Amino acid sequence: MKKSIVFWIERYLYEPDISQRLLSFLLLPLTFIYCLIVWIKYKRAVPFDHGIDVISIGNLSVGGSGKTPLTTALALKYENAAIILRGYGRKTKGLQVVSDGREILCDVLCSGDEAMIYALKVPKAVVIVSEKREEGIKKAKEMGAKIVFLDDGYSKHHIKKLDLLIDVRSKNGFCLPSGPYREKAWSGKKVELLQEGVDFKRAVRIENETENMALVTAIARPQRLDAFLPRVVSRHYFEDHHFFTKEELEEIMKSSKAASLLVTFKDYVKIKDFGINISILDLDLDVDERIFKLIDDYVKGDM
């Protein structure tokens, strides 16, 4: 039931049919109120300098946009880096140090899937989850970080930072609840708008590829994977951040007669200890040097 609702919402936000378009128009009065509240919040915010360079990687819409692989690619280039994120989907609350840059200090239930990706892929970075990002920044400084990468930080207008904003297009151009946009790129707020295919490109590789793979994934808008998929014997989509059980994955392998399960790295971090044969569809990013120059100029104070 939950999965059906999540997928209906994703279609409503990004690929609405006629009835869903009608609903989005009926909700426009609520959208206006929502936008007004968010705009007032933005106008009242006073950016605070935490005494450390903060680079925000964000997007305006709900759902996946490539923030995690982009943040990974950027953070790998810098020494003494910290990555801070909310840790959506984790089973814990409050501030949690996931990695101190030397070892991973908790499991994926504690960290959430995206934070564990960072801990594994950027092993020299401090990784912190915290609903209050300013507390995470303070902790990162205490741990010796010199630069902070803030995952999904555009809306944190009270934090002084460089805003890198991934441009995500939708057939539905409204803000919530009529459309997928959480905010607009507000007039007067300086951002660097990044486009896939221009500022960064995806590089796909498959680890442990087998003849008969069943795709299993729990990412937002899983159809985004279609352009990168090899032949698979079946496809199984779960709601974003779903925590799998070993039993449900074994049943998929049995019913599909699959030799392995093809998963993204975001799925892999949650099932790597299940003892199931896994193939990984890993998406790395090739980032244009212009983006690193933007960051370097910001760090040097030239922006």
PDB file of C-alpha atoms in Angstrom:
ATOM      1  CA  MET A   1       0.000   0.000   0.000  1.00  0.00           C
ATOM      2  CA  LYS A   2       2.762   2.446   0.968  1.00  0.00           C
ATOM      3  CA  LYS A   3       4.689   1.676  -2.215  1.00  0.00           C
ATOM      4  CA  SER A   4       1.636   2.323  -4.387  1.00  0.00           C
ATOM      5  CA  ILE A   5       1.057   5.695  -2.720  1.00  0.00           C
ATOM      6  CA  VAL A   6       4.693   6.737  -3.135  1.00  0.00           C
ATOM      7  CA  PHE A   7       4.730   5.834  -6.837  1.00  0.00           C
ATOM      8  CA  TRP A   8       1.405   7.619  -7.405  1.00  0.00           C
ATOM      9  CA  ILE A   9       2.860  10.764  -5.833  1.00  0.00           C
ATOM     10  CA  GLU A  10       5.981  10.530  -8.007  1.00  0.00           C
ATOM     11  CA  ARG A  11       3.840  10.281 -11.151  1.00  0.00           C
ATOM     12  CA  TYR A  12       1.678  13.170  -9.958  1.00  0.00           C
ATOM     13  CA  LEU A  13       4.723  15.365  -9.399  1.00  0.00           C
ATOM     14  CA  TYR A  14       6.748  14.523 -12.506  1.00  0.00           C
ATOM     15  CA  GLU A  15       4.566  12.773 -15.113  1.00  0.00           C
ATOM     16  CA  PRO A  16       0.969  13.784 -14.276  1.00  0.00           C
ATOM     17  CA  ASP A  17      -1.940  12.376 -16.244  1.00  0.00           C
ATOM     18  CA  ILE A  18      -5.072  14.424 -16.947  1.00  0.00           C
ATOM     19  CA  SER A  19      -6.752  13.713 -13.605  1.00  0.00           C
ATOM     20  CA  GLN A  20      -3.556  14.480 -11.697  1.00  0.00           C
ATOM     21  CA  ARG A  21      -3.120  17.755 -13.594  1.00  0.00           C
ATOM     22  CA  LEU A  22      -6.646  18.710 -12.592  1.00  0.00           C
ATOM     23  CA  LEU A  23      -5.845  17.962  -8.964  1.00  0.00           C
ATOM     24  CA  SER A  24      -2.688  20.087  -9.146  1.00  0.00           C
ATOM     25  CA  PHE A  25      -4.738  23.054 -10.417  1.00  0.00           C
ATOM     26  CA  LEU A  26      -7.293  22.577  -7.637  1.00  0.00           C
ATOM     27  CA  LEU A  27      -4.476  22.728  -5.082  1.00  0.00           C
ATOM     28  CA  LEU A  28      -3.044  26.006  -6.398  1.00  0.00           C
ATOM     29  CA  PRO A  29      -4.492  28.113  -3.526  1.00  0.00           C
ATOM     30  CA  LEU A  30      -2.521  25.931  -1.075  1.00  0.00           C
ATOM     31  CA  THR A  31       0.529  26.220  -3.327  1.00  0.00           C
ATOM     32  CA  PHE A  32       0.328  30.002  -3.166  1.00  0.00           C
ATOM     33  CA  ILE A  33       0.180  29.904   0.642  1.00  0.00           C
ATOM     34  CA  TYR A  34       3.096  27.444   0.773  1.00  0.00           C
ATOM     35  CA  CYS A  35       5.228  29.590  -1.553  1.00  0.00           C
ATOM     36  CA  LEU A  36       4.466  32.699   0.479  1.00  0.00           C
ATOM     37  CA  ILE A  37       5.552  31.000   3.710  1.00  0.00           C
ATOM     38  CA  VAL A  38       8.780  29.697   2.151  1.00  0.00           C
ATOM     39  CA  TRP A  39       9.530  33.108   0.588  1.00  0.00           C
ATOM     40  CA  ILE A  40       9.026  34.871   3.940  1.00  0.00           C
ATOM     41  CA  LYS A  41      11.329  32.323   5.584  1.00  0.00           C
ATOM     42  CA  TYR A  42      13.962  33.082   2.936  1.00  0.00           C
ATOM     43  CA  LYS A  43      13.624  36.868   3.292  1.00  0.00           C
ATOM     44  CA  ARG A  44      13.897  36.727   7.087  1.00  0.00           C
ATOM     45  CA  ALA A  45      16.986  34.516   7.077  1.00  0.00           C
ATOM     46  CA  VAL A  46      20.332  36.136   7.848  1.00  0.00           C
ATOM     47  CA  PRO A  47      23.255  34.006   6.629  1.00  0.00           C
ATOM     48  CA  PHE A  48      25.622  33.183   9.490  1.00  0.00           C
ATOM     49  CA  ASP A  49      29.324  32.643   8.872  1.00  0.00           C
ATOM     50  CA  HIS A  50      30.396  29.519  10.767  1.00  0.00           C
ATOM     51  CA  GLY A  51      34.081  30.232  10.170  1.00  0.00           C
ATOM     52  CA  ILE A  52      34.507  27.397   7.686  1.00  0.00           C
ATOM     53  CA  ASP A  53      33.899  27.194   3.932  1.00  0.00           C
ATOM     54  CA  VAL A  54      30.536  25.544   3.247  1.00  0.00           C
ATOM     55  CA  ILE A  55      29.625  24.236  -0.199  1.00  0.00           C
ATOM     56  CA  SER A  56      25.963  23.343  -0.638  1.00  0.00           C
ATOM     57  CA  ILE A  57      24.855  20.846  -3.288  1.00  0.00           C
ATOM     58  CA  GLY A  58      21.118  21.071  -3.714  1.00  0.00           C
ATOM     59  CA  ASN A  59      18.136  21.077  -6.023  1.00  0.00           C
ATOM     60  CA  LEU A  60      14.739  22.717  -5.970  1.00  0.00           C
ATOM     61  CA  SER A  61      12.538  19.659  -6.388  1.00  0.00           C
ATOM     62  CA  VAL A  62      11.660  16.680  -4.226  1.00  0.00           C
ATOM     63  CA  GLY A  63      13.092  13.325  -5.237  1.00  0.00           C
ATOM     64  CA  GLY A  64      16.359  12.290  -6.800  1.00  0.00           C
ATOM     65  CA  SER A  65      18.533  14.619  -8.840  1.00  0.00           C
ATOM     66  CA  GLY A  66      22.079  13.302  -8.535  1.00  0.00           C
ATOM     67  CA  LYS A  67      23.081  15.201  -5.383  1.00  0.00           C
ATOM     68  CA  THR A  68      24.773  12.185  -3.790  1.00  0.00           C
ATOM     69  CA  PRO A  69      27.116  11.256  -6.681  1.00  0.00           C
ATOM     70  CA  LEU A  70      27.900  14.938  -7.291  1.00  0.00           C
ATOM     71  CA  THR A  71      28.718  15.556  -3.624  1.00  0.00           C
ATOM     72  CA  THR A  72      30.866  12.407  -3.646  1.00  0.00           C
ATOM     73  CA  ALA A  73      32.805  13.530  -6.720  1.00  0.00           C
ATOM     74  CA  LEU A  74      33.433  16.984  -5.251  1.00  0.00           C
ATOM     75  CA  ALA A  75      34.392  15.879  -1.740  1.00  0.00           C
ATOM     76  CA  LEU A  76      36.930  13.357  -3.072  1.00  0.00           C
ATOM     77  CA  LYS A  77      39.018  16.250  -4.427  1.00  0.00           C
ATOM     78  CA  TYR A  78      39.582  17.980  -1.076  1.00  0.00           C
ATOM     79  CA  GLU A  79      41.629  17.182   2.003  1.00  0.00           C
ATOM     80  CA  ASN A  80      40.111  17.559   5.490  1.00  0.00           C
ATOM     81  CA  ALA A  81      36.589  17.561   4.062  1.00  0.00           C
ATOM     82  CA  ALA A  82      33.347  16.903   5.913  1.00  0.00           C
ATOM     83  CA  ILE A  83      30.000  15.887   4.440  1.00  0.00           C
ATOM     84  CA  ILE A  84      26.884  16.830   6.379  1.00  0.00           C
ATOM     85  CA  LEU A  85      23.341  15.714   5.631  1.00  0.00           C
ATOM     86  CA  ARG A  86      20.060  15.136   7.370  1.00  0.00           C
ATOM     87  CA  GLY A  87      20.247  11.347   7.121  1.00  0.00           C
ATOM     88  CA  TYR A  88      16.756  10.797   5.778  1.00  0.00           C
ATOM     89  CA  GLY A  89      15.329   7.334   6.451  1.00  0.00           C
ATOM     90  CA  ARG A  90      17.674   6.486   9.319  1.00  0.00           C
ATOM     91  CA  LYS A  91      16.377   4.896  12.495  1.00  0.00           C
ATOM     92  CA  THR A  92      18.061   7.442  14.772  1.00  0.00           C
ATOM     93  CA  LYS A  93      17.578  11.082  15.717  1.00  0.00           C
ATOM     94  CA  GLY A  94      19.947  13.927  16.444  1.00  0.00           C
ATOM     95  CA  LEU A  95      23.593  14.335  15.518  1.00  0.00           C
ATOM     96  CA  GLN A  96      25.528  11.195  14.667  1.00  0.00           C
ATOM     97  CA  VAL A  97      29.107  10.907  13.437  1.00  0.00           C
ATOM     98  CA  VAL A  98      28.987   8.212  10.767  1.00  0.00           C
ATOM     99  CA  SER A  99      32.695   8.351   9.877  1.00  0.00           C
ATOM    100  CA  ASP A 100      35.586  10.224  11.445  1.00  0.00           C
ATOM    101  CA  GLY A 101      37.616  10.039   8.228  1.00  0.00           C
ATOM    102  CA  ARG A 102      39.436   6.929   9.388  1.00  0.00           C
ATOM    103  CA  GLU A 103      36.743   4.405  10.213  1.00  0.00           C
ATOM    104  CA  ILE A 104      32.981   3.976  10.005  1.00  0.00           C
ATOM    105  CA  LEU A 105      31.449   4.367  13.456  1.00  0.00           C
ATOM    106  CA  CYS A 106      27.868   3.096  12.996  1.00  0.00           C
ATOM    107  CA  ASP A 107      25.728   0.890  10.782  1.00  0.00           C
ATOM    108  CA  VAL A 108      23.352   1.855   7.975  1.00  0.00           C
ATOM    109  CA  LEU A 109      20.287   1.792  10.233  1.00  0.00           C
ATOM    110  CA  CYS A 110      21.928   4.488  12.323  1.00  0.00           C
ATOM    111  CA  SER A 111      23.283   6.540   9.421  1.00  0.00           C
ATOM    112  CA  GLY A 112      20.740   6.138   6.629  1.00  0.00           C
ATOM    113  CA  ASP A 113      21.649   4.891   3.164  1.00  0.00           C
ATOM    114  CA  GLU A 114      23.025   8.106   1.655  1.00  0.00           C
ATOM    115  CA  ALA A 115      25.370   8.835   4.567  1.00  0.00           C
ATOM    116  CA  MET A 116      26.736   5.301   4.356  1.00  0.00           C
ATOM    117  CA  ILE A 117      27.459   5.830   0.652  1.00  0.00           C
ATOM    118  CA  TYR A 118      29.619   8.813   1.598  1.00  0.00           C
ATOM    119  CA  ALA A 119      31.362   6.892   4.376  1.00  0.00           C
ATOM    120  CA  LEU A 120      32.296   4.100   1.956  1.00  0.00           C
ATOM    121  CA  LYS A 121      33.065   6.170  -1.143  1.00  0.00           C
ATOM    122  CA  VAL A 122      34.825   9.116   0.521  1.00  0.00           C
ATOM    123  CA  PRO A 123      36.683   7.263   3.292  1.00  0.00           C
ATOM    124  CA  LYS A 124      38.914  10.202   4.267  1.00  0.00           C
ATOM    125  CA  ALA A 125      36.002  12.574   4.841  1.00  0.00           C
ATOM    126  CA  VAL A 126      34.177  13.160   8.109  1.00  0.00           C
ATOM    127  CA  VAL A 127      30.528  12.198   7.582  1.00  0.00           C
ATOM    128  CA  ILE A 128      27.884  13.583   9.946  1.00  0.00           C
ATOM    129  CA  VAL A 129      24.097  13.264   9.946  1.00  0.00           C
ATOM    130  CA  SER A 130      22.098  15.909  11.766  1.00  0.00           C
ATOM    131  CA  GLU A 131      18.663  17.447  11.343  1.00  0.00           C
ATOM    132  CA  LYS A 132      20.233  20.736  12.455  1.00  0.00           C
ATOM    133  CA  ARG A 133      22.968  21.347   9.908  1.00  0.00           C
ATOM    134  CA  GLU A 134      24.575  24.127  11.954  1.00  0.00           C
ATOM    135  CA  GLU A 135      25.250  21.623  14.745  1.00  0.00           C
ATOM    136  CA  GLY A 136      26.832  19.314  12.186  1.00  0.00           C
ATOM    137  CA  ILE A 137      29.054  22.133  10.927  1.00  0.00           C
ATOM    138  CA  LYS A 138      30.176  22.927  14.470  1.00  0.00           C
ATOM    139  CA  LYS A 139      31.020  19.279  15.094  1.00  0.00           C
ATOM    140  CA  ALA A 140      32.913  19.018  11.801  1.00  0.00           C
ATOM    141  CA  LYS A 141      35.066  22.012  12.784  1.00  0.00           C
ATOM    142  CA  GLU A 142      35.812  20.414  16.156  1.00  0.00           C
ATOM    143  CA  MET A 143      36.962  17.291  14.303  1.00  0.00           C
ATOM    144  CA  GLY A 144      39.414  19.267  12.178  1.00  0.00           C
ATOM    145  CA  ALA A 145      37.489  19.734   8.933  1.00  0.00           C
ATOM    146  CA  LYS A 146      38.562  22.641   6.713  1.00  0.00           C
ATOM    147  CA  ILE A 147      35.732  22.498   4.171  1.00  0.00           C
ATOM    148  CA  VAL A 148      32.136  21.291   4.495  1.00  0.00           C
ATOM    149  CA  PHE A 149      29.957  19.837   1.757  1.00  0.00           C
ATOM    150  CA  LEU A 150      26.319  20.269   2.661  1.00  0.00           C
ATOM    151  CA  ASP A 151      24.039  17.716   1.017  1.00  0.00           C
ATOM    152  CA  ASP A 152      20.659  19.238   0.076  1.00  0.00           C
ATOM    153  CA  GLY A 153      21.473  22.586   1.624  1.00  0.00           C
ATOM    154  CA  TYR A 154      19.841  25.161  -0.674  1.00  0.00           C
ATOM    155  CA  SER A 155      16.964  25.884   1.715  1.00  0.00           C
ATOM    156  CA  LYS A 156      19.341  26.501   4.646  1.00  0.00           C
ATOM    157  CA  HIS A 157      19.352  30.235   3.973  1.00  0.00           C
ATOM    158  CA  HIS A 158      20.616  30.969   7.497  1.00  0.00           C
ATOM    159  CA  ILE A 159      23.998  29.395   6.661  1.00  0.00           C
ATOM    160  CA  LYS A 160      26.640  31.332   4.701  1.00  0.00           C
ATOM    161  CA  LYS A 161      27.638  29.074   1.815  1.00  0.00           C
ATOM    162  CA  LEU A 162      28.287  28.635  -1.882  1.00  0.00           C
ATOM    163  CA  ASP A 163      25.097  27.270  -3.441  1.00  0.00           C
ATOM    164  CA  LEU A 164      25.490  24.758  -6.270  1.00  0.00           C
ATOM    165  CA  LEU A 165      22.027  23.994  -7.586  1.00  0.00           C
ATOM    166  CA  ILE A 166      21.287  21.033  -9.873  1.00  0.00           C
ATOM    167  CA  ASP A 167      18.791  22.004 -12.553  1.00  0.00           C
ATOM    168  CA  VAL A 168      15.966  19.413 -12.565  1.00  0.00           C
ATOM    169  CA  ARG A 169      13.228  19.803 -15.157  1.00  0.00           C
ATOM    170  CA  SER A 170       9.649  18.606 -14.761  1.00  0.00           C
ATOM    171  CA  LYS A 171       6.511  18.713 -16.896  1.00  0.00           C
ATOM    172  CA  ASN A 172       4.848  20.024 -13.753  1.00  0.00           C
ATOM    173  CA  GLY A 173       6.283  23.454 -12.968  1.00  0.00           C
ATOM    174  CA  PHE A 174       4.384  24.212  -9.769  1.00  0.00           C
ATOM    175  CA  CYS A 175       5.596  24.254  -6.169  1.00  0.00           C
ATOM    176  CA  LEU A 176       4.217  21.896  -3.534  1.00  0.00           C
ATOM    177  CA  PRO A 177       1.548  20.638  -3.224  1.00  0.00           C
ATOM    178  CA  SER A 178       0.625  21.290  -6.881  1.00  0.00           C
ATOM    179  CA  GLY A 179       4.047  20.285  -8.188  1.00  0.00           C
ATOM    180  CA  PRO A 180       7.478  18.944  -7.262  1.00  0.00           C
ATOM    181  CA  TYR A 181       9.280  22.168  -6.364  1.00  0.00           C
ATOM    182  CA  ARG A 182      10.106  22.894  -2.732  1.00  0.00           C
ATOM    183  CA  GLU A 183      11.319  26.407  -3.513  1.00  0.00           C
ATOM    184  CA  LYS A 184      12.174  28.662  -6.387  1.00  0.00           C
ATOM    185  CA  ALA A 185      15.572  30.110  -7.210  1.00  0.00           C
ATOM    186  CA  TRP A 186      14.721  33.307  -5.377  1.00  0.00           C
ATOM    187  CA  SER A 187      15.572  36.647  -6.928  1.00  0.00           C
ATOM    188  CA  GLY A 188      18.553  38.126  -5.099  1.00  0.00           C
ATOM    189  CA  LYS A 189      19.964  34.781  -3.953  1.00  0.00           C
ATOM    190  CA  LYS A 190      23.178  33.955  -5.780  1.00  0.00           C
ATOM    191  CA  VAL A 191      23.380  30.362  -6.987  1.00  0.00           C
ATOM    192  CA  GLU A 192      25.420  28.440  -9.528  1.00  0.00           C
ATOM    193  CA  LEU A 193      23.000  26.426 -11.667  1.00  0.00           C
ATOM    194  CA  LEU A 194      24.447  23.081 -12.821  1.00  0.00           C
ATOM    195  CA  GLN A 195      23.148  21.021 -15.708  1.00  0.00           C
ATOM    196  CA  GLU A 196      23.682  17.317 -16.262  1.00  0.00           C
ATOM    197  CA  GLY A 197      25.454  16.713 -19.548  1.00  0.00           C
ATOM    198  CA  VAL A 198      27.138  20.118 -19.348  1.00  0.00           C
ATOM    199  CA  ASP A 199      28.615  20.577 -15.885  1.00  0.00           C
ATOM    200  CA  PHE A 200      28.739  16.893 -15.018  1.00  0.00           C
ATOM    201  CA  LYS A 201      28.294  13.621 -16.880  1.00  0.00           C
ATOM    202  CA  ARG A 202      27.461  10.165 -15.611  1.00  0.00           C
ATOM    203  CA  ALA A 203      29.815   7.235 -16.108  1.00  0.00           C
ATOM    204  CA  VAL A 204      28.193   3.824 -15.620  1.00  0.00           C
ATOM    205  CA  ARG A 205      29.888   0.592 -14.661  1.00  0.00           C
ATOM    206  CA  ILE A 206      28.565  -2.758 -13.488  1.00  0.00           C
ATOM    207  CA  GLU A 207      30.427  -4.790 -10.895  1.00  0.00           C
ATOM    208  CA  ASN A 208      29.946  -8.571 -10.837  1.00  0.00           C
ATOM    209  CA  GLU A 209      27.753  -8.642 -13.951  1.00  0.00           C
ATOM    210  CA  THR A 210      25.951 -11.957 -14.566  1.00  0.00           C
ATOM    211  CA  GLU A 211      23.830 -13.356 -17.395  1.00  0.00           C
ATOM    212  CA  ASN A 212      20.563 -13.238 -15.465  1.00  0.00           C
ATOM    213  CA  MET A 213      20.189 -10.170 -13.266  1.00  0.00           C
ATOM    214  CA  ALA A 214      17.004  -8.954 -11.573  1.00  0.00           C
ATOM    215  CA  LEU A 215      16.896  -5.202 -10.980  1.00  0.00           C
ATOM    216  CA  VAL A 216      15.958  -4.296  -7.412  1.00  0.00           C
ATOM    217  CA  THR A 217      16.102  -0.686  -6.303  1.00  0.00           C
ATOM    218  CA  ALA A 218      14.722   1.750  -3.741  1.00  0.00           C
ATOM    219  CA  ILE A 219      15.557   5.166  -5.173  1.00  0.00           C
ATOM    220  CA  ALA A 220      13.313   8.099  -6.028  1.00  0.00           C
ATOM    221  CA  ARG A 221      11.957   7.943  -9.579  1.00  0.00           C
ATOM    222  CA  PRO A 222      13.651   4.629 -10.412  1.00  0.00           C
ATOM    223  CA  GLN A 223      12.810   5.006 -14.109  1.00  0.00           C
ATOM    224  CA  ARG A 224      15.835   7.343 -14.212  1.00  0.00           C
ATOM    225  CA  LEU A 225      17.930   4.176 -14.395  1.00  0.00           C
ATOM    226  CA  ASP A 226      16.400   2.991 -17.674  1.00  0.00           C
ATOM    227  CA  ALA A 227      18.957   4.793 -19.850  1.00  0.00           C
ATOM    228  CA  PHE A 228      21.815   2.956 -18.120  1.00  0.00           C
ATOM    229  CA  LEU A 229      20.378  -0.543 -17.720  1.00  0.00           C
ATOM    230  CA  PRO A 230      21.707  -3.676 -19.371  1.00  0.00           C
ATOM    231  CA  ARG A 231      19.284  -6.495 -20.088  1.00  0.00           C
ATOM    232  CA  VAL A 232      17.576  -7.698 -16.900  1.00  0.00           C
ATOM    233  CA  VAL A 233      15.173 -10.586 -16.316  1.00  0.00           C
ATOM    234  CA  SER A 234      12.838  -8.521 -14.127  1.00  0.00           C
ATOM    235  CA  ARG A 235      12.479  -5.133 -12.419  1.00  0.00           C
ATOM    236  CA  HIS A 236      11.382  -4.557  -8.843  1.00  0.00           C
ATOM    237  CA  TYR A 237      10.880  -0.996  -7.598  1.00  0.00           C
ATOM    238  CA  PHE A 238      10.510  -0.047  -3.940  1.00  0.00           C
ATOM    239  CA  GLU A 239       9.848   3.325  -2.351  1.00  0.00           C
ATOM    240  CA  ASP A 240      12.835   5.631  -1.800  1.00  0.00           C
ATOM    241  CA  HIS A 241      15.004   4.677   1.233  1.00  0.00           C
ATOM    242  CA  HIS A 242      13.184   1.347   1.707  1.00  0.00           C
ATOM    243  CA  PHE A 243      15.062  -1.020   4.022  1.00  0.00           C
ATOM    244  CA  PHE A 244      15.013  -4.483   2.453  1.00  0.00           C
ATOM    245  CA  THR A 245      14.682  -7.779   4.243  1.00  0.00           C
ATOM    246  CA  LYS A 246      16.785 -10.753   3.210  1.00  0.00           C
ATOM    247  CA  GLU A 247      13.631 -12.821   2.777  1.00  0.00           C
ATOM    248  CA  GLU A 248      12.000 -10.479   0.239  1.00  0.00           C
ATOM    249  CA  LEU A 249      15.188 -10.346  -1.833  1.00  0.00           C
ATOM    250  CA  GLU A 250      15.580 -14.132  -1.769  1.00  0.00           C
ATOM    251  CA  GLU A 251      11.985 -14.451  -2.970  1.00  0.00           C
ATOM    252  CA  ILE A 252      12.701 -12.072  -5.882  1.00  0.00           C
ATOM    253  CA  MET A 253      15.741 -14.132  -6.881  1.00  0.00           C
ATOM    254  CA  LYS A 254      13.715 -17.330  -6.718  1.00  0.00           C
ATOM    255  CA  SER A 255      10.685 -16.034  -8.640  1.00  0.00           C
ATOM    256  CA  SER A 256      12.873 -14.359 -11.293  1.00  0.00           C
ATOM    257  CA  LYS A 257      15.301 -17.283 -11.546  1.00  0.00           C
ATOM    258  CA  ALA A 258      18.030 -14.664 -11.291  1.00  0.00           C
ATOM    259  CA  ALA A 259      21.718 -15.393 -10.810  1.00  0.00           C
ATOM    260  CA  SER A 260      22.176 -12.047  -9.065  1.00  0.00           C
ATOM    261  CA  LEU A 261      20.363  -8.904  -8.018  1.00  0.00           C
ATOM    262  CA  LEU A 262      21.324  -5.719  -9.876  1.00  0.00           C
ATOM    263  CA  VAL A 263      21.226  -2.808  -7.428  1.00  0.00           C
ATOM    264  CA  THR A 264      22.500   0.751  -7.143  1.00  0.00           C
ATOM    265  CA  PHE A 265      25.171   1.589  -4.588  1.00  0.00           C
ATOM    266  CA  LYS A 266      22.442   3.233  -2.500  1.00  0.00           C
ATOM    267  CA  ASP A 267      20.722  -0.162  -2.298  1.00  0.00           C
ATOM    268  CA  TYR A 268      23.979  -2.065  -1.880  1.00  0.00           C
ATOM    269  CA  VAL A 269      24.904  -0.387   1.408  1.00  0.00           C
ATOM    270  CA  LYS A 270      21.732  -1.827   2.972  1.00  0.00           C
ATOM    271  CA  ILE A 271      22.071  -5.401   1.716  1.00  0.00           C
ATOM    272  CA  LYS A 272      25.817  -6.031   1.396  1.00  0.00           C
ATOM    273  CA  ASP A 273      25.861  -8.325   4.447  1.00  0.00           C
ATOM    274  CA  PHE A 274      22.884 -10.487   3.401  1.00  0.00           C
ATOM    275  CA  GLY A 275      25.025 -13.120   1.688  1.00  0.00           C
ATOM    276  CA  ILE A 276      23.122 -12.704  -1.596  1.00  0.00           C
ATOM    277  CA  ASN A 277      24.862 -12.554  -4.985  1.00  0.00           C
ATOM    278  CA  ILE A 278      24.827  -8.855  -5.892  1.00  0.00           C
ATOM    279  CA  SER A 279      25.664  -6.983  -9.072  1.00  0.00           C
ATOM    280  CA  ILE A 280      26.162  -3.237  -8.620  1.00  0.00           C
ATOM    281  CA  LEU A 281      25.057  -0.591 -11.113  1.00  0.00           C
ATOM    282  CA  ASP A 282      27.373   2.187 -10.021  1.00  0.00           C
ATOM    283  CA  LEU A 283      27.044   5.730 -11.345  1.00  0.00           C
ATOM    284  CA  ASP A 284      30.120   7.920 -11.048  1.00  0.00           C
ATOM    285  CA  LEU A 285      30.294  11.524 -12.229  1.00  0.00           C
ATOM    286  CA  ASP A 286      32.810  13.287 -14.421  1.00  0.00           C
ATOM    287  CA  VAL A 287      32.658  16.880 -13.177  1.00  0.00           C
ATOM    288  CA  ASP A 288      33.738  19.807 -15.322  1.00  0.00           C
ATOM    289  CA  GLU A 289      36.800  21.631 -13.998  1.00  0.00           C
ATOM    290  CA  ARG A 290      34.756  24.856 -13.978  1.00  0.00           C
ATOM    291  CA  ILE A 291      32.931  23.600 -10.903  1.00  0.00           C
ATOM    292  CA  PHE A 292      36.128  22.938  -8.980  1.00  0.00           C
ATOM    293  CA  LYS A 293      37.371  26.405  -9.938  1.00  0.00           C
ATOM    294  CA  LEU A 294      34.143  27.891  -8.555  1.00  0.00           C
ATOM    295  CA  ILE A 295      34.772  26.119  -5.258  1.00  0.00           C
ATOM    296  CA  ASP A 296      38.442  27.073  -5.169  1.00  0.00           C
ATOM    297  CA  ASP A 297      37.623  30.738  -5.883  1.00  0.00           C
ATOM    298  CA  TYR A 298      35.033  30.708  -3.100  1.00  0.00           C
ATOM    299  CA  VAL A 299      37.527  29.192  -0.668  1.00  0.00           C
ATOM    300  CA  LYS A 300      40.117  31.818  -1.605  1.00  0.00           C
ATOM    301  CA  GLY A 301      37.543  34.574  -1.148  1.00  0.00           C
ATOM    302  CA  ASP A 302      37.449  35.576  -4.818  1.00  0.00           C
ATOM    303  CA  MET A 303      33.655  35.262  -5.066  1.00  0.00           C
TER     304      MET A 303
END
